[in-house]
mmCIF file of C-alpha atoms in Angstrom:
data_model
loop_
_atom_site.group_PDB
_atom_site.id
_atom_site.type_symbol
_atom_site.label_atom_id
_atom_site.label_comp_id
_atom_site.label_asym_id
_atom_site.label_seq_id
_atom_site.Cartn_x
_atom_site.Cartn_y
_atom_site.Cartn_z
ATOM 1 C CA UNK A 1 -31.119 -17.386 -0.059
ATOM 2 C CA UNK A 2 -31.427 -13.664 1.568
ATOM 3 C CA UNK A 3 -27.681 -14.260 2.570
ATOM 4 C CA UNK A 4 -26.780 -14.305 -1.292
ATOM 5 C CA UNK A 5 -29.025 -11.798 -2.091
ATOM 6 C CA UNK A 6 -27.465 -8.852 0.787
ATOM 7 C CA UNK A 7 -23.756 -10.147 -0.573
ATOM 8 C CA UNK A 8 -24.681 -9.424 -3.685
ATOM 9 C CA UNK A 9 -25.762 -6.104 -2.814
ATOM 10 C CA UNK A 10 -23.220 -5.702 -0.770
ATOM 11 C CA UNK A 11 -20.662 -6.404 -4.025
ATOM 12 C CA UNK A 12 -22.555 -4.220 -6.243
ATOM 13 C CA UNK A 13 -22.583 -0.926 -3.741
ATOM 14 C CA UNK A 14 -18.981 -1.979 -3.468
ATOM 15 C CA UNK A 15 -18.306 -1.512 -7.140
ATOM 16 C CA UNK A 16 -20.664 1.636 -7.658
ATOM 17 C CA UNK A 17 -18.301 3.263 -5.113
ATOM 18 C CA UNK A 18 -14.733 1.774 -7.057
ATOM 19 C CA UNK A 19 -16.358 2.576 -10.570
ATOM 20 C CA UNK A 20 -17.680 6.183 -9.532
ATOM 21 C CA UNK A 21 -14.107 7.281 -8.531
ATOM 22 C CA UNK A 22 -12.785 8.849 -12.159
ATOM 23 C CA UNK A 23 -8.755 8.873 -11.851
ATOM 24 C CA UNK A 24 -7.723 13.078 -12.264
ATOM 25 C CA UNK A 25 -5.226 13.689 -13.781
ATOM 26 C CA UNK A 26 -2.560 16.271 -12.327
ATOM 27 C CA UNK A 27 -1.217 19.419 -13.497
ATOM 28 C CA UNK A 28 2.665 17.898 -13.201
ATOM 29 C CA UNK A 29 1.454 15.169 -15.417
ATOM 30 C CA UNK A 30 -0.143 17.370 -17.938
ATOM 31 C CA UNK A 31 3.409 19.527 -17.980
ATOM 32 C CA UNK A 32 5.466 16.100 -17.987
ATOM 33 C CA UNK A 33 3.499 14.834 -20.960
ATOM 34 C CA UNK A 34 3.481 18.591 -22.948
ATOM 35 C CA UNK A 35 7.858 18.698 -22.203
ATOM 36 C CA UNK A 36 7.900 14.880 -23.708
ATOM 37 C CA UNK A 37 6.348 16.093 -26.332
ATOM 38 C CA UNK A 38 8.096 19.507 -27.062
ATOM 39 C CA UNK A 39 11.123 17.777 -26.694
ATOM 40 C CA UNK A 40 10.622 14.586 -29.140
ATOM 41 C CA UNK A 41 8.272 16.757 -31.954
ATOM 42 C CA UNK A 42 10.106 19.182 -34.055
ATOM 43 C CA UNK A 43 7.364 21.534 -33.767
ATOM 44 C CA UNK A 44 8.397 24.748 -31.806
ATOM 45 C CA UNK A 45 5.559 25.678 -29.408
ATOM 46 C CA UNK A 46 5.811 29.535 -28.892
ATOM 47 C CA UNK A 47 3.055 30.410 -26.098
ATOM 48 C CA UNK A 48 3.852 27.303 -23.091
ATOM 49 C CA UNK A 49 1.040 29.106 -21.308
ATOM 50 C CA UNK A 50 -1.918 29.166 -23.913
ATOM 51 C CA UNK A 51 -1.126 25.702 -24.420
ATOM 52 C CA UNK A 52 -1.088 24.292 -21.101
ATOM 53 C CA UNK A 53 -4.503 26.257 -20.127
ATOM 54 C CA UNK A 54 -5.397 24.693 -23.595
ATOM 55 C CA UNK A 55 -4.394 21.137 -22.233
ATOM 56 C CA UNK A 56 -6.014 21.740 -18.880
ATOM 57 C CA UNK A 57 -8.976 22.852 -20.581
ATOM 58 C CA UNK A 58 -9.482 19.473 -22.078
ATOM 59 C CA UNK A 59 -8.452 17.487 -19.717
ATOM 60 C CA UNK A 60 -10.849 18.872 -17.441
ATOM 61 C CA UNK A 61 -13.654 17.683 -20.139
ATOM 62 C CA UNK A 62 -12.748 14.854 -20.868
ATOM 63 C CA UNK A 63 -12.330 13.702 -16.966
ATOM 64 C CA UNK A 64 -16.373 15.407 -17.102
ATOM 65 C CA UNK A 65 -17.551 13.028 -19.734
ATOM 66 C CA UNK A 66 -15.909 10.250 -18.418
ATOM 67 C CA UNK A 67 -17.640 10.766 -15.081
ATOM 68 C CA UNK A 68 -20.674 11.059 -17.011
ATOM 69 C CA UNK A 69 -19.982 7.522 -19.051
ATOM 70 C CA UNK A 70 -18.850 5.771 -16.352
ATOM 71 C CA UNK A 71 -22.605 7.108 -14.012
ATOM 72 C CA UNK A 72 -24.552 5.846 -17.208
ATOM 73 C CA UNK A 73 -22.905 2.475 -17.165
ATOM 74 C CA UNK A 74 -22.874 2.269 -12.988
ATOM 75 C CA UNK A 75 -26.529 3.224 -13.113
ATOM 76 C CA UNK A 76 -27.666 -0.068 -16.097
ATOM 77 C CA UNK A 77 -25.601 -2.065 -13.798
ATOM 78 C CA UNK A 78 -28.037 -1.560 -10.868
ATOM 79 C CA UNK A 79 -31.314 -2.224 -13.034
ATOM 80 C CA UNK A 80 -29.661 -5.526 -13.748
ATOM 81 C CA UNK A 81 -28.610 -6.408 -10.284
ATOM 82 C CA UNK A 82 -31.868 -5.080 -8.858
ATOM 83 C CA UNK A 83 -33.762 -7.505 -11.520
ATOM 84 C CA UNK A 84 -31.776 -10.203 -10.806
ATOM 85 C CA UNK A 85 -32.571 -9.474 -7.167
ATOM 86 C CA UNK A 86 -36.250 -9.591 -7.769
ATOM 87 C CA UNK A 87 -36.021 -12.327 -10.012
ATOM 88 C CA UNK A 88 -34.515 -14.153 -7.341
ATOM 89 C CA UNK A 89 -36.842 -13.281 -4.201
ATOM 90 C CA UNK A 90 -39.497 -14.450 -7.083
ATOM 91 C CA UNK A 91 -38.375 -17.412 -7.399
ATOM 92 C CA UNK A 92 -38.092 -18.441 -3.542
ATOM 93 C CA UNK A 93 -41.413 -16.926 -2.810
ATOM 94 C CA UNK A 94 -42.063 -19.362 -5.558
ATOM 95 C CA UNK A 95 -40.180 -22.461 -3.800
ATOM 96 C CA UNK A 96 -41.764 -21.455 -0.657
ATOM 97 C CA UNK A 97 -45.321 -22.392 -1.997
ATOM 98 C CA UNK A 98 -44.258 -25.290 -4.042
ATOM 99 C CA UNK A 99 -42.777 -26.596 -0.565
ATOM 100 C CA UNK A 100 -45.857 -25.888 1.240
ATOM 101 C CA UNK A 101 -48.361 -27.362 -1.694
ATOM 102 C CA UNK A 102 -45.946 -30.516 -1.316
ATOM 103 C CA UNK A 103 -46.082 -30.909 2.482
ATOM 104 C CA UNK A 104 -50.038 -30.658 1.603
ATOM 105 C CA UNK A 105 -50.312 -33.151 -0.654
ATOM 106 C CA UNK A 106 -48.634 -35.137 0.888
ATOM 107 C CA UNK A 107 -50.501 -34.842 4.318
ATOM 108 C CA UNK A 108 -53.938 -35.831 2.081
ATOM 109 C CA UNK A 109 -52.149 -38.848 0.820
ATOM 110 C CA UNK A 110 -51.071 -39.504 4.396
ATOM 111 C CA UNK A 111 -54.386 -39.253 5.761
ATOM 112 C CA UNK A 112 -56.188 -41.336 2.321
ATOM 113 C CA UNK A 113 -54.447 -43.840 2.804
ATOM 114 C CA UNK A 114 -54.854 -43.731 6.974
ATOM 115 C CA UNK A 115 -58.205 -44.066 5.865
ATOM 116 C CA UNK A 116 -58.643 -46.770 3.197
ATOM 117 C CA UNK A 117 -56.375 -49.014 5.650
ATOM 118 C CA UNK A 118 -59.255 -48.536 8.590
#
């Protein structure tokens, strides 16, 4: 039972790491994607440079919030692992006792009946 409960909290550090890592996004990227664009819209784009700081600027946020999103999901993922956890250490604390009011039992039935046969 503790061997499931450490690999489970082995896989959930495992993904809080993976899911914590927010993929940035390059400055070649951002120019690649503003040239696709100038080059299939028929808009002309005068100032490159205001809109590339403009792009940058954004991207920059929106890599922020993401981080953000992705620390508020991470972080209701560990209340429900560490529940579950509990939960689970609950219920073998619980098993324990059942096991041990069992082997009792069924020592006073051993010894009743010990006795009535005497």
């Amino acid at each position: 039972m503790r061997i499931v409960i450490v690999l489970c909290c082995l896989i959930v550090i495992a993904l809080l790491f993976s899911a914590l890592q927010v993929p940035i996004i390059d400055i070649s990227e951002i120019e690649k994607a503003i040239n696709d664009v100038k080059s299939e819209s028929q808009v002309n784009i005068e100032d490159e440079e205001a809109l590339k700081k403009t792009v940058n600027l954004v991207v920059k946020e929106l890599e922020s919030d993401q981080r953000t999103r992705l620390k508020y999901l991470v972080s209701a993922y560990l209340v429900i692992w560490l529940v579950f956890m509990l939960y689970l250490v609950r219920l073998g604390r619980q098993q324990q006792a059942l096991d041990q009011r069992l082997a009792q039992l069924e020592q006073e039935t051993s010894d009743s009946q010990d006795e009535s046969i005497e």
